[in-house]
Amino acid sequence: QVQLVESGGGVVQPGGSLRLSCAASGFTFSSYGMHWVRQAPGKGLEWVAFIRYDGSNKYYADSVKGRFTISRDNSKNTLYLQMNSLRAEDTAVYYCAKEGIYPMVKYFDYWGQGTLVTVSS
Amino acid sequence: SYVLTQPPSVSVAPGKTARITCGGNNIGSKSVHWYQQKPGQAPVLVIYYDSDRPSGIPERFSGSNSGNTATLTISRVEAGDEADYYCQVWDSSSDHRGVFGTGTKVTVL
């Protein structure tokens, strides 16, 4: 069965950095695009970033462009999100999500349980 | 940027039908997907490609999409359907990005 396990969350000061990881299993990781989606406390879902199955294309939400970097290591079945210049408004639960079987329409068929990032002094 | 609008809340009695709308400019030209999220849990895909159901999702969940409105319909509502529901599209018109609706809290009376 598909499993996505995020790690790396925690408390960080404004302006600081953090790297999230997402360990994938139960499917051929190197064949699927992957996303990061976040949810601020008590708020709705916000898409953050996407990376193509081979890492050749990456897309970002305007709110994180230039500060966050999505990457993957297909040899380790792991997705990453490098977060720099963190702001209070980046405080959220971060989910990794697997792309559905129809890549042209981009939906999320499996989600991890999320990791909490808190940006606070 | 593309905006998806949902009603903040929908209330429904057990056994009745709940309809959750998702409004967007010419949304009928896009593929719409729906997620259910219960408190403290990760979202779960319940409808993709406007009206397809993933395996394990009850037939009570159905979707439609036309014009400027997509709709998630939950028939014969059960107490376990109480949750937040989000619609989602992929906007590739200008820049490539995922877009979620504002979310709807479904309360089973």
Tab-separated table of C-alpha atoms in Angstrom:
chain	number	residue	atom	x	y	z
A	1	GLN	CA	0.000	0.000	0.000
A	2	VAL	CA	1.098	3.553	-0.669
A	3	GLN	CA	2.794	5.239	2.269
A	4	LEU	CA	4.087	8.783	2.514
A	5	VAL	CA	5.857	9.783	5.725
A	6	GLU	CA	6.920	13.377	6.277
A	7	SER	CA	9.612	14.467	8.699
A	8	GLY	CA	11.735	17.492	9.497
A	9	GLY	CA	9.160	19.854	10.933
A	10	GLY	CA	9.726	21.862	14.066
A	11	VAL	CA	10.054	25.338	15.504
A	12	VAL	CA	12.260	27.828	13.681
A	13	GLN	CA	12.866	31.550	14.063
A	14	PRO	CA	11.772	34.039	11.397
A	15	GLY	CA	14.395	34.212	8.674
A	16	GLY	CA	15.566	30.695	9.441
A	17	SER	CA	15.665	27.557	7.309
A	18	LEU	CA	14.265	24.059	7.494
A	19	ARG	CA	14.305	21.013	5.219
A	20	LEU	CA	11.342	18.687	5.082
A	21	SER	CA	11.556	15.116	3.831
A	22	CYS	CA	8.891	12.727	2.601
A	23	ALA	CA	9.736	9.023	2.452
A	24	ALA	CA	7.635	7.153	-0.096
A	25	SER	CA	6.866	3.446	-0.381
A	26	GLY	CA	4.323	1.108	-1.924
A	27	PHE	CA	4.556	2.516	-5.462
A	28	THR	CA	7.148	3.252	-8.137
A	29	PHE	CA	8.256	6.639	-6.819
A	30	SER	CA	10.320	7.490	-9.899
A	31	SER	CA	7.212	7.288	-12.127
A	32	TYR	CA	5.080	9.940	-10.414
A	33	GLY	CA	5.126	13.653	-9.873
A	34	MET	CA	4.947	14.810	-6.271
A	35	HIS	CA	3.528	17.836	-4.496
A	36	TRP	CA	3.756	19.707	-1.232
A	37	VAL	CA	0.535	21.152	0.186
A	38	ARG	CA	0.238	23.100	3.434
A	39	GLN	CA	-2.482	24.050	5.869
A	40	ALA	CA	-2.133	26.897	8.345
A	41	PRO	CA	-3.797	26.329	11.731
A	42	GLY	CA	-7.572	26.524	11.339
A	43	LYS	CA	-7.281	27.444	7.663
A	44	GLY	CA	-7.809	25.780	4.302
A	45	LEU	CA	-5.466	23.877	2.037
A	46	GLU	CA	-2.797	25.712	0.040
A	47	TRP	CA	-0.790	24.108	-2.750
A	48	VAL	CA	2.931	24.852	-2.358
A	49	ALA	CA	5.044	23.118	-4.996
A	50	PHE	CA	5.245	20.363	-7.613
A	51	ILE	CA	8.091	18.348	-9.086
A	52	ARG	CA	7.836	16.139	-12.168
A	53	TYR	CA	8.653	12.444	-11.840
A	54	ASP	CA	12.159	12.955	-13.210
A	55	GLY	CA	12.769	16.318	-11.556
A	56	SER	CA	12.839	18.149	-14.878
A	57	ASN	CA	9.938	20.523	-14.126
A	58	LYS	CA	9.178	22.345	-10.898
A	59	TYR	CA	6.368	24.765	-10.110
A	60	TYR	CA	5.812	26.941	-7.046
A	61	ALA	CA	3.081	28.995	-5.448
A	62	ASP	CA	3.762	32.721	-5.611
A	63	SER	CA	3.830	32.846	-1.811
A	64	VAL	CA	6.954	30.657	-1.651
A	65	LYS	CA	8.678	31.285	-4.991
A	66	GLY	CA	12.309	32.229	-4.512
A	67	ARG	CA	12.355	30.994	-0.901
A	68	PHE	CA	11.384	27.307	-1.139
A	69	THR	CA	12.975	24.608	-3.311
A	70	ILE	CA	11.409	21.258	-4.091
A	71	SER	CA	13.654	18.342	-5.010
A	72	ARG	CA	13.675	14.555	-5.070
A	73	ASP	CA	16.061	11.630	-4.889
A	74	ASN	CA	14.559	8.751	-6.834
A	75	SER	CA	17.307	6.406	-5.650
A	76	LYS	CA	16.123	6.987	-2.074
A	77	ASN	CA	12.374	7.274	-2.821
A	78	THR	CA	12.401	10.608	-1.022
A	79	LEU	CA	10.904	14.028	-1.695
A	80	TYR	CA	12.300	17.201	-0.139
A	81	LEU	CA	11.273	20.772	0.527
A	82	GLN	CA	14.044	23.218	1.400
A	83	MET	CA	12.497	26.228	3.092
A	84	ASN	CA	14.574	29.399	3.503
A	85	SER	CA	13.794	32.917	4.757
A	86	LEU	CA	10.877	31.554	6.732
A	87	ARG	CA	8.103	33.881	7.839
A	88	ALA	CA	5.403	33.635	10.475
A	89	GLU	CA	2.848	33.071	7.709
A	90	ASP	CA	4.661	29.885	6.688
A	91	THR	CA	3.475	28.276	9.932
A	92	ALA	CA	1.434	25.265	8.839
A	93	VAL	CA	1.154	21.526	8.601
A	94	TYR	CA	3.011	20.476	5.459
A	95	TYR	CA	1.754	17.464	3.540
A	96	CYS	CA	3.456	15.627	0.745
A	97	ALA	CA	1.068	14.216	-1.830
A	98	LYS	CA	1.415	11.841	-4.746
A	99	GLU	CA	0.260	12.803	-8.216
A	100	GLY	CA	-2.740	10.872	-9.567
A	101	ILE	CA	-2.574	8.523	-12.512
A	102	TYR	CA	-3.688	11.245	-14.960
A	103	PRO	CA	-0.711	13.636	-14.794
A	104	MET	CA	-2.212	16.182	-17.171
A	105	VAL	CA	-4.973	17.104	-14.716
A	106	LYS	CA	-2.800	17.101	-11.567
A	107	TYR	CA	-4.638	15.821	-8.522
A	108	PHE	CA	-3.458	14.202	-5.310
A	109	ASP	CA	-4.444	10.596	-4.798
A	110	TYR	CA	-2.413	9.850	-1.663
A	111	TRP	CA	-1.319	12.128	1.167
A	112	GLY	CA	1.071	11.800	4.054
A	113	GLN	CA	0.025	12.577	7.628
A	114	GLY	CA	1.843	15.908	7.594
A	115	THR	CA	4.594	17.583	9.590
A	116	LEU	CA	4.107	20.806	11.548
A	117	VAL	CA	6.323	23.801	10.900
A	118	THR	CA	6.119	26.669	13.369
A	119	VAL	CA	7.883	29.930	12.621
A	120	SER	CA	8.159	31.942	15.790
A	121	SER	CA	10.668	33.905	17.814
B	1	SER	CA	-4.968	34.103	-10.385
B	2	TYR	CA	-7.753	31.541	-10.563
B	3	VAL	CA	-10.210	31.548	-7.648
B	4	LEU	CA	-12.531	28.770	-6.451
B	5	THR	CA	-15.413	29.729	-4.168
B	6	GLN	CA	-17.272	27.333	-1.873
B	7	PRO	CA	-20.022	27.955	0.699
B	8	PRO	CA	-18.503	27.986	4.195
B	9	SER	CA	-20.991	25.491	5.554
B	10	VAL	CA	-23.702	23.027	4.585
B	11	SER	CA	-26.020	21.305	7.053
B	12	VAL	CA	-27.911	18.122	6.232
B	13	ALA	CA	-30.022	15.567	8.093
B	14	PRO	CA	-28.963	11.914	8.084
B	15	GLY	CA	-30.289	10.050	5.065
B	16	LYS	CA	-30.741	13.231	3.034
B	17	THR	CA	-28.632	14.624	0.202
B	18	ALA	CA	-25.849	17.214	0.594
B	19	ARG	CA	-24.702	19.302	-2.352
B	20	ILE	CA	-21.484	21.294	-2.142
B	21	THR	CA	-20.783	23.796	-4.883
B	22	CYS	CA	-17.451	25.052	-6.193
B	23	GLY	CA	-17.608	28.179	-8.309
B	24	GLY	CA	-14.944	29.325	-10.740
B	25	ASN	CA	-14.710	31.172	-14.031
B	26	ASN	CA	-15.551	28.630	-16.748
B	27	ILE	CA	-14.694	25.819	-14.352
B	28	GLY	CA	-16.500	23.442	-16.703
B	29	SER	CA	-13.440	23.604	-18.970
B	30	LYS	CA	-11.205	22.261	-16.196
B	31	SER	CA	-10.998	18.953	-14.354
B	32	VAL	CA	-12.226	19.244	-10.774
B	33	HIS	CA	-11.200	17.062	-7.867
B	34	TRP	CA	-12.669	16.822	-4.370
B	35	TYR	CA	-11.118	16.001	-0.984
B	36	GLN	CA	-12.612	15.137	2.381
B	37	GLN	CA	-10.758	16.145	5.534
B	38	LYS	CA	-11.783	15.106	9.021
B	39	PRO	CA	-10.378	16.893	12.096
B	40	GLY	CA	-6.742	16.071	12.758
B	41	GLN	CA	-6.433	13.933	9.636
B	42	ALA	CA	-4.910	14.318	6.198
B	43	PRO	CA	-7.220	14.986	3.259
B	44	VAL	CA	-8.622	12.034	1.329
B	45	LEU	CA	-9.454	12.099	-2.387
B	46	VAL	CA	-13.165	11.339	-2.895
B	47	ILE	CA	-13.743	12.451	-6.510
B	48	TYR	CA	-11.290	13.040	-9.360
B	49	TYR	CA	-11.665	14.045	-12.984
B	50	ASP	CA	-15.043	15.709	-12.193
B	51	SER	CA	-16.951	12.526	-11.406
B	52	ASP	CA	-14.700	9.484	-10.960
B	53	ARG	CA	-14.474	7.770	-7.587
B	54	PRO	CA	-11.267	6.217	-6.250
B	55	SER	CA	-11.536	2.647	-5.079
B	56	GLY	CA	-12.943	2.444	-1.572
B	57	ILE	CA	-15.062	5.588	-1.869
B	58	PRO	CA	-18.791	4.824	-1.525
B	59	GLU	CA	-21.089	5.276	-4.505
B	60	ARG	CA	-22.974	7.818	-2.392
B	61	PHE	CA	-20.304	10.326	-3.441
B	62	SER	CA	-20.700	11.758	-6.933
B	63	GLY	CA	-19.554	14.815	-8.844
B	64	SER	CA	-20.540	16.989	-11.776
B	65	ASN	CA	-19.041	20.000	-13.515
B	66	SER	CA	-20.510	22.436	-16.008
B	67	GLY	CA	-20.388	26.126	-16.806
B	68	ASN	CA	-19.135	28.066	-13.814
B	69	THR	CA	-20.025	25.518	-11.108
B	70	ALA	CA	-18.815	22.103	-10.050
B	71	THR	CA	-20.832	20.129	-7.505
B	72	LEU	CA	-20.049	17.356	-5.062
B	73	THR	CA	-23.155	15.401	-4.090
B	74	ILE	CA	-23.333	13.140	-1.065
B	75	SER	CA	-26.446	10.940	-1.101
B	76	ARG	CA	-27.924	9.190	1.936
B	77	VAL	CA	-25.684	11.208	4.237
B	78	GLU	CA	-24.237	9.436	7.259
B	79	ALA	CA	-22.787	10.828	10.474
B	80	GLY	CA	-19.325	9.755	9.294
B	81	ASP	CA	-19.557	12.143	6.332
B	82	GLU	CA	-19.215	15.128	8.643
B	83	ALA	CA	-15.997	16.793	7.539
B	84	ASP	CA	-14.466	19.649	5.569
B	85	TYR	CA	-14.607	19.292	1.793
B	86	TYR	CA	-12.312	21.047	-0.696
B	87	CYS	CA	-12.496	21.295	-4.463
B	88	GLN	CA	-9.283	21.595	-6.468
B	89	VAL	CA	-8.155	22.299	-10.010
B	90	TRP	CA	-4.833	22.691	-11.775
B	91	ASP	CA	-4.480	26.105	-13.380
B	92	SER	CA	-2.154	26.009	-16.363
B	93	SER	CA	-3.633	29.054	-18.105
B	94	SER	CA	-0.863	31.473	-17.175
B	95	ASP	CA	1.461	29.801	-14.717
B	96	HIS	CA	1.244	26.247	-13.516
B	97	ARG	CA	-0.242	26.007	-10.061
B	98	GLY	CA	-2.636	24.075	-7.919
B	99	VAL	CA	-5.731	25.859	-6.686
B	100	PHE	CA	-7.961	24.780	-3.811
B	101	GLY	CA	-11.413	26.011	-3.023
B	102	THR	CA	-12.113	27.838	0.213
B	103	GLY	CA	-13.549	24.722	1.827
B	104	THR	CA	-17.006	23.701	3.064
B	105	LYS	CA	-17.796	22.342	6.493
B	106	VAL	CA	-20.512	19.675	6.221
B	107	THR	CA	-22.496	19.234	9.422
B	108	VAL	CA	-24.776	16.241	9.870
B	109	LEU	CA	-27.698	17.305	12.028
